[in-house]
Short mmCIF file of C-alpha atoms in Angstrom, two decimals:
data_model
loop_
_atom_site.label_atom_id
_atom_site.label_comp_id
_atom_site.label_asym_id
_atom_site.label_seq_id
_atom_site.Cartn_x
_atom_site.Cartn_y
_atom_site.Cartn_z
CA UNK A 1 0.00 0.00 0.00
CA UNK A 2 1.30 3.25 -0.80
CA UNK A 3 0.88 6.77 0.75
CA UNK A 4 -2.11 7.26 -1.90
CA UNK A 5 -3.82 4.05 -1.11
CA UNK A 6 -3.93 4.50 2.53
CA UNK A 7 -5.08 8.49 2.50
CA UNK A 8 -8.05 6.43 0.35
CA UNK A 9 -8.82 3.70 2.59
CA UNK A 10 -8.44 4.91 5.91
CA UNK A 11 -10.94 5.64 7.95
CA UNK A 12 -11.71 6.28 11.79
CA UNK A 13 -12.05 3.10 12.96
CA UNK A 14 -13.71 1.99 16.57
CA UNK A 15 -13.75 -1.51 17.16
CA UNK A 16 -10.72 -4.00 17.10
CA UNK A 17 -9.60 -7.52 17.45
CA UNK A 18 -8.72 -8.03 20.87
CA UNK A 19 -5.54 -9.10 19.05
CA UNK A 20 -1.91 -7.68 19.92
CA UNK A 21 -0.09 -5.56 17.42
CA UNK A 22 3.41 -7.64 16.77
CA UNK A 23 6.60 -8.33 15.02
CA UNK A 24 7.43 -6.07 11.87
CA UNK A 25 4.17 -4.18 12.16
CA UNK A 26 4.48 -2.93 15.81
CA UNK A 27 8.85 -2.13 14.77
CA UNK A 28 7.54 0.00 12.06
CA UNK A 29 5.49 1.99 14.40
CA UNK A 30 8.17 2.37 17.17
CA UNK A 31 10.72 3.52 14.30
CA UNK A 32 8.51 6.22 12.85
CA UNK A 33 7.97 7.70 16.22
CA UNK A 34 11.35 7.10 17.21
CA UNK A 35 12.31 9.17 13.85
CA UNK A 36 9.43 11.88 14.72
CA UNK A 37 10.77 12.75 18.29
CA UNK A 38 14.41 13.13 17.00
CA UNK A 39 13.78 15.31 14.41
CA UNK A 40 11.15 17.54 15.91
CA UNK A 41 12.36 17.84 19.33
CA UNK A 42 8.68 19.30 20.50
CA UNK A 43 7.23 16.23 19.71
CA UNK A 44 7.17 13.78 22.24
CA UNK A 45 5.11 10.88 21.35
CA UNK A 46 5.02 7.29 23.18
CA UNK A 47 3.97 3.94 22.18
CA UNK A 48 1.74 1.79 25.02
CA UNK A 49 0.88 -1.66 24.09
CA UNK A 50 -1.73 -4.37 26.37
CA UNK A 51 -2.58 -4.37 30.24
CA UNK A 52 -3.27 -7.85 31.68
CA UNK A 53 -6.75 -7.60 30.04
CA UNK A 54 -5.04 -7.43 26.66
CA UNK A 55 -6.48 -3.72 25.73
CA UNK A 56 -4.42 -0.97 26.16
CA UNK A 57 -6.55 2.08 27.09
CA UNK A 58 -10.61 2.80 28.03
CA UNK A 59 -12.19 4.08 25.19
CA UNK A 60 -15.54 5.97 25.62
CA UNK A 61 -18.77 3.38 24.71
CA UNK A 62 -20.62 6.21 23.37
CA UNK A 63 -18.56 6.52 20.86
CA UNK A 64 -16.16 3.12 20.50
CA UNK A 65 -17.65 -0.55 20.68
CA UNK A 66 -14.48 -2.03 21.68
CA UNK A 67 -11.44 -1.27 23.37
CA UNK A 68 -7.80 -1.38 21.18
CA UNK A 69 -4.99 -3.19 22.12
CA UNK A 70 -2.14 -0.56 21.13
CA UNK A 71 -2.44 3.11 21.51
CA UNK A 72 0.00 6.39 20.58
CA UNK A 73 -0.02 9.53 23.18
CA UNK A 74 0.43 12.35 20.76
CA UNK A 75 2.63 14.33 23.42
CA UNK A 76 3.94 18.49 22.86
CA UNK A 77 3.85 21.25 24.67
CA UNK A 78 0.96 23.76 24.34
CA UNK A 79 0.13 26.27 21.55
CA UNK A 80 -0.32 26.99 18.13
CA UNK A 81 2.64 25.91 16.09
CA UNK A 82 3.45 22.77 18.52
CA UNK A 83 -0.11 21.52 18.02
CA UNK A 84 0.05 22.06 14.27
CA UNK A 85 2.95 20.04 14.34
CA UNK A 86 1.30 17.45 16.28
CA UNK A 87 -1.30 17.16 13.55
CA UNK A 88 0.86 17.06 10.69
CA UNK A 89 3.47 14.51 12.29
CA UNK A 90 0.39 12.21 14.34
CA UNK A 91 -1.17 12.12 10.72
CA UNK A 92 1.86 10.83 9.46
CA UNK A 93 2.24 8.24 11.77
CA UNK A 94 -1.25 7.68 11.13
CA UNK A 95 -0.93 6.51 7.56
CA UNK A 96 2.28 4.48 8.58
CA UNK A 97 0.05 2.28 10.75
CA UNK A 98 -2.91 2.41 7.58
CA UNK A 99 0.00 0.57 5.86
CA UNK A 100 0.62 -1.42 8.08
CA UNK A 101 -2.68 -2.79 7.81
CA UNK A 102 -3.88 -1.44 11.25
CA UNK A 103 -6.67 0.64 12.12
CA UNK A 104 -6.85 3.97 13.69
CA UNK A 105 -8.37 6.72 15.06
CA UNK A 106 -7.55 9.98 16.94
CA UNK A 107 -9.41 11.35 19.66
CA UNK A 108 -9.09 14.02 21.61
CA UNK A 109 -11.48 13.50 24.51
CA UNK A 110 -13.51 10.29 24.24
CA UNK A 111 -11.70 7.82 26.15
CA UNK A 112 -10.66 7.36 30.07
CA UNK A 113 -7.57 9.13 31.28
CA UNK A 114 -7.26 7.48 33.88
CA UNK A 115 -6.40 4.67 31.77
CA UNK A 116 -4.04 6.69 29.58
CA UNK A 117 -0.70 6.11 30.29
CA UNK A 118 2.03 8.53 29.43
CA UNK A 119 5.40 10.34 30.57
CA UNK A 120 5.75 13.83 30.27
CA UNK A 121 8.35 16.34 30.62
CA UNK A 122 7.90 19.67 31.65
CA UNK A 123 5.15 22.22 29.85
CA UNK A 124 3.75 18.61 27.84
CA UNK A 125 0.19 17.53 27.41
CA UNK A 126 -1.61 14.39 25.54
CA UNK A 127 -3.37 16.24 22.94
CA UNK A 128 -4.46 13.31 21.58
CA UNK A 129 -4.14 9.31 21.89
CA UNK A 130 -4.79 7.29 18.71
CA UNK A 131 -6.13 4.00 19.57
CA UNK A 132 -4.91 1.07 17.05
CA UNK A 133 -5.35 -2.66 16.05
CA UNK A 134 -6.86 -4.72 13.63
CA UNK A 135 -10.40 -4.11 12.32
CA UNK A 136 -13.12 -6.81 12.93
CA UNK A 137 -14.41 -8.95 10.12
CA UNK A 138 -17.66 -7.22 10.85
CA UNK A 139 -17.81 -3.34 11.52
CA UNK A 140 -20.27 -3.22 14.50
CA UNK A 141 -23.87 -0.87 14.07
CA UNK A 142 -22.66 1.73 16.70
CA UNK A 143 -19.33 2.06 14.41
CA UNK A 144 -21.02 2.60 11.48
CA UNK A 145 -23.81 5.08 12.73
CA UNK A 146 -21.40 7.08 14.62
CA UNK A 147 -18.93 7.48 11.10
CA UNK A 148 -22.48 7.92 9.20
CA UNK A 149 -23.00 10.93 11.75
CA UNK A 150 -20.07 12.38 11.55
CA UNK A 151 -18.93 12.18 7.68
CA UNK A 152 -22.59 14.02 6.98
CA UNK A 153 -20.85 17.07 8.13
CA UNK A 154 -17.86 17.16 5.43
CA UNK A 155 -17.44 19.87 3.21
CA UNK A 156 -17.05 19.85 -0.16
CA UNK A 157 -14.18 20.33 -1.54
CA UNK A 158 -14.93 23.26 -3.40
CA UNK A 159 -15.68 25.17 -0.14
CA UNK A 160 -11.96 24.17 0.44
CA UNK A 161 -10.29 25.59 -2.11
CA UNK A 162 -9.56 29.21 -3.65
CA UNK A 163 -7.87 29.92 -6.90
CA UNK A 164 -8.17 31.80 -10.12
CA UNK A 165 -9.93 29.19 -12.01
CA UNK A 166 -12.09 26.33 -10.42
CA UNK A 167 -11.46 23.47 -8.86
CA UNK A 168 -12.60 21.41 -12.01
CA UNK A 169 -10.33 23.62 -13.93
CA UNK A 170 -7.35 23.61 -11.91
CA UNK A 171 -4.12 20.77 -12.81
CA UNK A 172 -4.83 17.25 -12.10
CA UNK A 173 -1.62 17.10 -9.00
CA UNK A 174 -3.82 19.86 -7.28
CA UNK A 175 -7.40 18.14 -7.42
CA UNK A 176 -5.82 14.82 -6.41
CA UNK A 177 -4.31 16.83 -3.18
CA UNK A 178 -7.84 18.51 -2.35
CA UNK A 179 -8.97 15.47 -2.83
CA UNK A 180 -6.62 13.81 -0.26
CA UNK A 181 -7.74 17.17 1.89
CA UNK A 182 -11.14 15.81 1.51
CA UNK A 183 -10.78 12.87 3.20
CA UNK A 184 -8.52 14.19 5.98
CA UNK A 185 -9.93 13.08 9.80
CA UNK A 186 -10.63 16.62 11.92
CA UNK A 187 -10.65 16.77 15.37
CA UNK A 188 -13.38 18.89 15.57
CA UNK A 189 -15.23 17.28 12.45
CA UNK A 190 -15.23 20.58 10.20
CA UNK A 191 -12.30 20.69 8.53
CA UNK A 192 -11.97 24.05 9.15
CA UNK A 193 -8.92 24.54 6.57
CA UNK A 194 -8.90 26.94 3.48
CA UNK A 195 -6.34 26.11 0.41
CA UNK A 196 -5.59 28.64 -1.96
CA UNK A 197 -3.70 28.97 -5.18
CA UNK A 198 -2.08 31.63 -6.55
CA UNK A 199 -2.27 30.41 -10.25
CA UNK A 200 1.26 29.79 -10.32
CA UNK A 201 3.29 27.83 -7.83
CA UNK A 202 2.10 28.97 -4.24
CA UNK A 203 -0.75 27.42 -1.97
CA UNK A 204 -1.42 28.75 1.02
CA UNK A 205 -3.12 27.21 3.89
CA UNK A 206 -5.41 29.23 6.35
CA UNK A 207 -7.77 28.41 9.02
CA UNK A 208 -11.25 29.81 8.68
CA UNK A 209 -12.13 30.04 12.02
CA UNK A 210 -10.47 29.34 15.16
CA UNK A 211 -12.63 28.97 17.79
CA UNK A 212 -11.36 25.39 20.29
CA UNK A 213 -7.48 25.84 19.21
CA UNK A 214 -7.78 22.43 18.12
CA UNK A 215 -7.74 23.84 14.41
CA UNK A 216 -4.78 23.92 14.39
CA UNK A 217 -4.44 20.23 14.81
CA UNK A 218 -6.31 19.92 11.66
CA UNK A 219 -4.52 22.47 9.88
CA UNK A 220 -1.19 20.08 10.10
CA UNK A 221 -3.50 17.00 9.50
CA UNK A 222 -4.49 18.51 6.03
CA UNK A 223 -1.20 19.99 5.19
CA UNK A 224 0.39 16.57 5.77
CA UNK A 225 -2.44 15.17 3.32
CA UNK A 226 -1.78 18.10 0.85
CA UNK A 227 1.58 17.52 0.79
CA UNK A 228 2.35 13.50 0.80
CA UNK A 229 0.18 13.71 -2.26
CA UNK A 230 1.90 16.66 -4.15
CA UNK A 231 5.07 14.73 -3.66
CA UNK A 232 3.28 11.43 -5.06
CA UNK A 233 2.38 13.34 -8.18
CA UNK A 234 6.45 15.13 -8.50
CA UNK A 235 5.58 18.59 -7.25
CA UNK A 236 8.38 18.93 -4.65
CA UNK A 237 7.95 21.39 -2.05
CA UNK A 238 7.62 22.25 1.41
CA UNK A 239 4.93 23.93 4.00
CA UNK A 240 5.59 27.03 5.72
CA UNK A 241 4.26 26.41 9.34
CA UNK A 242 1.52 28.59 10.85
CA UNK A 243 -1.75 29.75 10.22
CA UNK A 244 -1.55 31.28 6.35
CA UNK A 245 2.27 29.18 5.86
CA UNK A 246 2.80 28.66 1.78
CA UNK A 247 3.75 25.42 -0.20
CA UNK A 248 5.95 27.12 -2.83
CA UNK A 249 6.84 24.42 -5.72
#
């Protein structure tokens, strides 16, 4: 599976087999957070497998029909630009586990912290854990009515983008990245993230409202999706970070 494959396939999943995540899959995992944590030094996420029950962390019922048995603290310090970073790097990791052939999900609220297990360093906070494991043969009702729920809120993409011709108009590398956009998870389920194009080589990404500070989350989330997909199709460049940062190709 490639980087274009998973964007397309994953979804936010909330049930699991109550088997353990092993071997290659759960190396993989501990690399690309081992590799995240070096290189952004904010970034300070951890890896917790099973308790003696053989799930790793209470999730919510209203919300997830079974517990998972691996989960990833999404650790930085407050603020803007560390929480954007969050996103764009915990979306990463994200589509490494999609890959993998493990489902995810992130969530910022609906599970039990007492349960959540994590070690901090000075000025850190779990933003957000993302529960993961293997999807069930059969996704349960409450799984499906709760992703029916919350994908009738997406946008389309048209109300994502600005440029000088439209969307149908624009080159075929830029509709395939809205499209990734598209199908970016939110953690406050309205991808609240503007894209706009110059005409020539400049996009600029800018929040439309801010009104949790967990936009900003989403604004890495869809720059990660913008970019991994740009660099699928050849465009090479790199985002600016911040509120209103630039991809310049």
């Amino acid at each position: 599976m490639d980087i274009i494959e998973a964007i397309n396939t994953r979804i936010s999943m909330r049930a699991f087999e109550p088997r353990a995540v092993e071997g290659d899959v759960l190396r993989a995992l501990e690399e690309n957070i081992d590799e995240i944590n070096e290189n952004e030094p904010e970034m300070n996420f951890q890896l917790y497998g099973p308790r003696e029950d053989g799930t790793a962390i209470t999730m919510a019922r209203a919300m997830f029909a079974t517990d998972a048995p691996l989960y990833a603290a999404l650790i930085a310090p407050k603020g803007e630009l560390p929480e954007e970073k969050l996103g764009f790097y915990g979306e990463r990791l994200v589509l490494v586990a999609t890959m993998c052939g493990l489902g995810t999900c992130w969530v910022a609220s609906t599970y039990d912290k007492e349960t959540c297990r994590a070690e901090l360093r000075e000025g850190d906070v779990v933003h957000d854990v993302v529960p993961m494991g293997y999807a069930p043969a059969k996704i349960p009702l409450r799984q499906r009515s709760v992703r029916t729920t919350i994908r009738a809120r997406s946008k389309k993409l048209e109300a994502m983008y600005e440029g000088p011709v439209p969307l149908a108009q624009a080159p075929e590398w830029l509709r395939a990245c809205m499209d990734a956009v598209g199908k970016a998870p939110s953690a406050i389920n309205e991808q609240p993230v503007k894209f706009i194009w110059d005409g020539e080589n400049r996009v600029t990404a800018k929040l439309i409202r801010v009104k949790t500070g967990l936009e900003y989350t989403d604004l890495g989330i869809a720059k990660f999706h913008f970019m991994a997909v740009a660099h699928h199709y050849g465009v090479e460049g790199s985002w600016e970070w911040g509120d209103g940062g630039t991809f310049t190709f």
